[in-house]
XYZ file of C-alpha atoms in Angstrom:
418
model
C 18.686 0.319 -13.603
C 16.665 -2.756 -12.708
C 17.292 -5.853 -14.835
C 14.553 -7.745 -16.640
C 13.621 -11.100 -15.192
C 12.242 -13.288 -17.930
C 13.359 -16.381 -16.048
C 10.965 -15.549 -13.227
C 8.058 -16.123 -15.577
C 8.315 -19.877 -15.255
C 9.608 -20.633 -11.778
C 7.932 -24.031 -11.493
C 9.232 -25.300 -14.817
C 5.760 -26.617 -15.773
C 4.646 -26.387 -19.383
C 1.667 -24.004 -19.371
C -1.266 -24.032 -21.789
C -2.835 -21.028 -23.565
C -4.827 -18.700 -21.332
C -8.635 -18.786 -21.651
C -10.650 -15.593 -21.388
C -11.697 -14.964 -17.778
C -15.375 -14.400 -17.061
C -15.793 -11.098 -15.188
C -16.923 -11.396 -11.560
C -17.034 -15.176 -11.596
C -14.539 -15.642 -8.732
C -15.000 -14.628 -5.090
C -12.731 -12.062 -3.489
C -10.070 -13.805 -1.422
C -8.292 -12.643 1.694
C -4.794 -13.724 2.733
C -4.369 -15.569 6.037
C -3.998 -13.394 9.144
C -1.581 -13.754 12.056
C -2.133 -11.938 15.354
C 0.790 -13.643 17.117
C 3.630 -11.766 18.797
C 6.170 -14.041 17.090
C 5.632 -14.655 13.401
C 7.636 -16.751 10.938
C 7.250 -16.033 7.233
C 8.843 -18.028 4.444
C 9.774 -16.125 1.305
C 8.811 -18.869 -1.105
C 8.253 -19.600 -4.753
C 4.607 -20.434 -5.344
C 2.137 -20.938 -8.151
C -0.854 -18.685 -7.431
C -4.234 -19.115 -9.134
C -5.084 -15.639 -10.431
C -6.642 -16.054 -13.879
C -8.520 -19.008 -15.332
C -6.126 -21.618 -16.663
C -2.500 -22.046 -15.557
C -1.475 -20.701 -12.175
C 0.979 -17.799 -12.047
C 4.493 -18.370 -10.726
C 5.251 -15.760 -8.078
C 7.535 -14.962 -5.174
C 5.424 -14.893 -2.036
C 5.375 -14.201 1.670
C 3.999 -17.458 2.999
C 2.722 -18.934 -0.261
C -0.088 -16.470 -1.052
C -0.436 -13.205 -2.937
C -0.746 -10.847 -1.177
C 1.289 -12.445 1.584
C 0.353 -13.176 5.168
C -1.490 -10.281 6.845
C -0.011 -9.401 10.236
C -2.418 -7.701 12.662
C -1.142 -6.512 16.028
C -2.206 -4.223 18.902
C -0.313 -0.970 19.201
C 2.312 -0.764 21.934
C 3.068 -4.478 21.846
C 6.340 -5.877 20.512
C 6.156 -8.050 17.413
C 8.996 -10.205 16.092
C 8.761 -11.297 12.464
C 11.326 -13.764 11.092
C 11.654 -13.952 7.316
C 13.483 -16.854 5.655
C 14.701 -16.449 2.069
C 13.822 -19.721 0.344
C 14.017 -18.335 -3.192
C 16.425 -19.522 -5.849
C 19.872 -17.927 -5.630
C 19.101 -15.962 -8.795
C 16.718 -13.766 -6.816
C 19.621 -12.598 -4.653
C 19.640 -11.243 -1.126
C 16.422 -9.633 0.122
C 15.310 -7.099 2.708
C 11.878 -6.320 4.211
C 10.559 -2.806 4.837
C 7.481 -2.375 7.057
C 6.147 0.643 5.182
C 4.712 3.206 7.583
C 6.111 1.658 10.737
C 8.246 3.566 13.242
C 11.312 1.310 13.200
C 14.902 1.400 14.346
C 17.499 1.439 11.562
C 18.359 -2.261 11.834
C 14.657 -3.170 11.621
C 13.661 -0.786 8.833
C 14.595 -2.866 5.769
C 17.681 -1.082 4.498
C 18.259 -1.415 0.718
C 21.929 -2.438 1.006
C 22.476 -3.452 4.641
C 21.186 -6.117 7.060
C 20.164 -8.312 4.127
C 18.611 -11.781 4.075
C 20.884 -14.043 1.991
C 19.628 -16.990 -0.021
C 18.794 -19.730 2.484
C 19.163 -17.307 5.403
C 16.778 -15.689 7.877
C 16.428 -12.338 9.571
C 14.187 -11.258 12.456
C 12.680 -7.772 12.467
C 11.455 -6.374 15.793
C 8.654 -3.798 15.907
C 7.935 -2.379 19.371
C 4.668 -0.639 18.459
C 5.873 2.658 19.934
C 6.665 6.103 18.607
C 8.084 8.937 20.692
C 7.612 6.868 23.840
C 3.871 6.444 23.207
C 1.787 3.910 21.329
C 1.760 4.195 17.557
C -1.513 5.360 16.080
C -3.772 2.660 14.691
C -3.292 2.422 10.923
C -2.729 0.248 7.877
C 0.884 -0.425 6.986
C 2.303 -2.957 4.538
C 5.563 -4.798 4.131
C 7.517 -5.358 0.947
C 10.941 -6.156 -0.368
C 13.228 -3.098 -0.433
C 16.415 -4.341 -2.090
C 18.447 -1.726 -3.932
C 17.897 -1.696 -7.717
C 15.421 -4.616 -7.709
C 12.598 -3.419 -5.447
C 10.308 -2.968 -8.468
C 11.077 -6.446 -9.762
C 10.614 -8.123 -6.389
C 7.324 -6.347 -5.644
C 6.075 -7.179 -9.163
C 6.882 -10.829 -8.522
C 4.645 -10.756 -5.426
C 6.621 -9.701 -2.350
C 3.926 -7.636 -0.628
C 1.877 -8.210 2.533
C -0.438 -6.124 4.708
C 0.285 -5.102 8.314
C -2.464 -3.570 10.482
C -1.964 -1.809 13.809
C -5.049 -1.814 16.048
C -5.433 0.998 18.579
C -7.991 0.946 21.424
C -7.859 4.752 21.469
C -9.743 4.802 18.161
C -13.568 5.052 18.322
C -15.014 1.582 19.047
C -18.228 2.160 17.075
C -16.624 1.911 13.627
C -17.373 -1.238 11.587
C -15.234 -4.064 12.915
C -14.676 -7.815 12.757
C -16.211 -9.313 9.618
C -17.130 -5.794 8.479
C -13.536 -4.483 8.509
C -11.882 -5.680 5.281
C -8.523 -4.982 3.618
C -8.180 -4.562 -0.142
C -4.813 -4.571 -1.932
C -5.041 -3.212 -5.483
C -2.313 -4.084 -7.995
C -1.963 -4.317 -11.754
C -0.041 -6.994 -13.619
C 0.730 -7.828 -17.240
C 0.207 -11.509 -18.065
C 1.576 -13.390 -21.042
C -0.406 -16.056 -22.925
C 0.639 -18.599 -20.287
C -0.575 -16.493 -17.320
C 2.985 -15.616 -16.312
C 4.246 -12.143 -15.337
C 7.803 -11.632 -16.630
C 9.217 -8.359 -15.339
C 10.617 -6.020 -17.970
C 12.055 -2.809 -16.590
C 10.669 0.483 -17.897
C 12.182 3.755 -16.617
C 8.738 5.357 -16.914
C 7.163 2.736 -14.667
C 5.966 -0.833 -15.138
C 2.201 -1.294 -15.531
C -0.193 -4.046 -16.565
C -3.644 -4.299 -18.141
C -5.152 -6.595 -15.494
C -6.072 -4.934 -12.185
C -6.284 -7.334 -9.249
C -7.956 -7.042 -5.852
C -6.197 -9.203 -3.260
C -4.672 -11.124 -6.151
C -8.002 -11.866 -7.876
C -9.015 -10.408 -11.247
C -12.486 -8.841 -11.203
C -13.751 -10.675 -8.085
C -17.116 -10.444 -6.390
C -17.843 -9.972 -2.692
C -21.137 -10.951 -1.081
C -22.084 -8.441 1.620
C -25.011 -7.232 3.715
C -27.034 -4.009 3.589
C -24.996 -2.180 6.223
C -21.765 -0.204 6.675
C -18.385 -1.775 5.879
C -14.924 -0.459 6.590
C -12.400 -0.942 3.774
C -8.677 -0.399 4.254
C -7.413 0.069 0.704
C -3.758 -0.232 -0.345
C -2.319 0.639 -3.750
C 0.434 -1.950 -4.079
C 1.038 -1.338 -7.781
C 4.526 -0.561 -9.016
C 3.517 2.606 -10.835
C -0.196 2.922 -11.591
C -2.412 5.581 -10.021
C -6.122 4.851 -9.511
C -9.157 7.083 -9.143
C -11.692 5.020 -7.251
C -15.440 5.539 -7.424
C -18.634 3.590 -6.798
C -20.760 2.719 -9.831
C -23.817 4.212 -8.124
C -22.150 7.576 -7.623
C -22.545 7.206 -3.847
C -19.876 8.676 -1.601
C -17.177 6.977 0.365
C -16.740 8.255 3.893
C -12.989 8.538 4.350
C -12.009 8.141 7.965
C -8.242 7.723 7.721
C -4.988 7.657 5.809
C -1.644 5.848 6.152
C -1.170 7.838 9.384
C -4.335 6.700 11.123
C -7.719 8.288 11.613
C -8.489 11.799 10.423
C -9.803 14.435 12.845
C -13.216 14.168 11.147
C -14.751 12.026 8.385
C -14.658 13.341 4.807
C -17.251 12.531 2.137
C -15.677 11.756 -1.271
C -17.275 10.463 -4.469
C -13.857 9.900 -6.075
C -10.535 8.996 -4.441
C -7.226 9.224 -6.269
C -4.376 7.137 -4.871
C -0.804 6.581 -6.031
C 1.495 3.633 -5.321
C 1.910 2.838 -1.588
C -0.900 5.195 -0.528
C -3.646 3.859 1.717
C -7.274 4.877 2.150
C -9.393 4.016 5.188
C -13.038 4.379 4.164
C -16.543 3.346 5.142
C -19.168 2.442 2.531
C -22.826 2.237 3.525
C -24.772 -0.385 1.573
C -28.040 0.285 3.423
C -31.006 0.259 1.027
C -29.049 -1.727 -1.580
C -30.357 -5.206 -0.784
C -30.578 -7.295 -3.962
C -28.349 -4.941 -5.949
C -24.906 -5.333 -7.496
C -22.539 -2.374 -7.179
C -19.027 -1.919 -8.495
C -15.791 -0.405 -7.275
C -14.454 1.274 -10.408
C -11.312 3.036 -11.585
C -12.333 6.114 -13.549
C -8.865 6.534 -15.089
C -9.149 3.249 -17.007
C -12.932 2.858 -16.956
C -12.499 -0.604 -15.455
C -14.796 -2.268 -12.939
C -12.486 -3.693 -10.281
C -14.764 -5.368 -7.718
C -18.428 -6.347 -7.678
C -20.352 -5.947 -4.428
C -23.335 -8.308 -4.233
C -25.697 -7.114 -1.513
C -27.328 -10.449 -0.696
C -28.088 -10.281 3.049
C -30.166 -8.124 5.330
C -28.114 -7.349 8.437
C -28.647 -5.244 11.530
C -26.037 -2.492 11.666
C -24.887 -1.345 15.102
C -21.891 0.657 13.821
C -21.683 4.441 13.683
C -19.173 6.976 12.368
C -18.563 9.651 15.001
C -18.390 13.289 13.824
C -14.947 13.531 15.418
C -12.414 10.733 15.056
C -8.831 11.417 16.207
C -7.095 14.728 16.839
C -3.812 15.410 15.082
C -0.779 15.100 17.315
C 0.951 18.363 18.229
C 4.360 18.174 16.589
C 5.390 21.763 17.310
C 6.555 24.557 15.043
C 9.277 24.025 12.426
C 12.711 25.496 13.020
C 14.273 24.469 9.682
C 12.961 24.686 6.111
C 14.231 22.407 3.336
C 13.259 22.414 -0.339
C 13.120 19.230 -2.420
C 12.525 19.253 -6.175
C 11.495 15.924 -7.707
C 12.552 16.213 -11.323
C 13.927 14.175 -14.202
C 17.566 14.680 -15.167
C 19.204 12.805 -18.049
C 16.340 10.315 -18.084
C 16.433 9.596 -14.353
C 14.318 10.747 -11.440
C 16.394 13.080 -9.277
C 15.936 15.104 -6.085
C 17.429 18.587 -6.316
C 19.148 17.386 -9.481
C 20.949 14.501 -7.766
C 20.518 10.753 -8.166
C 20.603 8.454 -5.167
C 24.035 7.846 -3.653
C 24.259 5.734 -0.477
C 27.463 7.564 0.434
C 25.822 11.015 0.391
C 23.614 12.459 3.154
C 21.462 15.410 2.125
C 19.867 16.231 5.482
C 20.486 15.439 9.133
C 17.328 16.375 11.084
C 17.776 16.575 14.837
C 15.698 14.083 16.815
C 12.790 15.765 18.577
C 12.704 18.846 16.332
C 10.207 19.817 13.650
C 11.167 20.746 10.100
C 9.215 22.244 7.211
C 9.817 20.492 3.885
C 8.622 21.875 0.558
C 8.168 19.260 -2.192
C 8.040 20.516 -5.774
C 7.323 18.395 -8.840
C 7.786 20.305 -12.131
C 7.501 17.205 -14.349
C 3.737 16.944 -14.681
C 4.016 13.254 -13.786
C 2.644 12.289 -10.340
C 5.227 10.873 -7.967
C 4.590 9.473 -4.505
C 6.883 10.520 -1.668
C 7.532 8.355 1.390
C 9.745 9.431 4.277
C 10.679 6.458 6.412
C 9.813 6.512 10.094
C 7.574 9.597 10.332
C 4.217 10.962 9.236
C 3.865 14.477 7.890
C 1.263 17.145 8.491
C 0.314 19.060 5.362
C 0.493 22.852 5.624
C -0.418 23.878 2.072
C -0.684 22.594 -1.480
C 0.299 24.844 -4.372
C -0.074 27.925 -2.193
C -3.574 27.028 -1.043
C -5.025 24.886 1.714
C -4.445 21.139 1.841
C -7.335 18.833 1.108
C -9.055 17.718 4.326
C -8.183 14.096 3.600
C -4.418 14.761 3.345
C -3.729 16.843 6.435
C -1.668 14.002 7.896
C -0.101 11.307 5.752
C 2.916 9.043 5.599
C 2.964 8.534 1.808
C 1.769 11.382 -0.367
C 1.504 12.122 -4.063
C 3.476 15.118 -5.288
C 1.563 16.753 -8.122
C 1.696 20.526 -7.650
C 3.939 21.950 -4.937
C 3.205 20.621 -1.484
C 4.345 21.965 1.874
C 4.733 19.569 4.774
C 6.055 19.599 8.257
C 7.318 16.570 10.103
C 8.805 15.855 13.469
């Protein structure tokens, strides 16, 4: 069980003042700094981040911002990222998992091994390869992965985005200033704008939904197509995203890279750690304000202000990226995600680092059946590999989930992975 962390609510020691009511859509959307270097150094630092009006919020950060530094690298090129744990000793040892990356064991962010002690550093090496070939272009993210306190550490701010660019992807998609990343997360603030973490076995949620660490921001855009890479970095909350106009998103990719073909969706449900790669066309909207909304809460999350007329030279091809051929499965395994004695279990068992439930053979393909009888959605993430969906609840998979790296288990879901 994860401990509460009331002390983290006032890291700086400053005496805060009561929180004023924030004016909706009065602050611009912010974007964390971006590094494209092959060698990156990131301090894990305490910082006071301006999120709501009034006192800043004390957080644990990657590089002093929330979300942390965005790392953007070409596929097939080695990247070395050195993290230094500058937090107070009370935070304990840390570890960093590059979620969605194909990593060796020592570079994968193990929950109990290869840790970063207080005052220490660790370098993670990502070679940009998978199966001897370049990784597919996609949106990953990195976060703390320490055993028993991952939820606390992510809540306190230890999340950053990591984008892999692939020249094999169609070059006509929106790019440059028209390719934007959005990290969605909820937080619960006290009257002093602090976010003490209180463990809840049913999941920790908050009533303020942030985009890139800003509450109800606005974004000034032009009347053209934009590509949005969307990450749900919440601890527990699921969102169902829609546009206030009822217009469709064109989904072009998932956590595993581009889909074989674009999919039109007016609503997009996403659980924690899932990513959506979508294009929104604002043509004909000049002078209008539109909203990205969450239909599950009824909240408006982000205001789009279409203030500029721009020439749009981007196009979405009818075919995007073929699925890789991973072969036919030779082994079938069944995994039931259930609750036993108040705890989430898999096949009735709680996590035990000394127990190994499966030993897949490198280079083979297995068929895994995920079943969730609880009625409560639960995301599933298998380190190191993407999965191709074979069926959901006995029927076909949705066209936007045929290849994913993090998926939500609602009804039964059949996957194969290599």
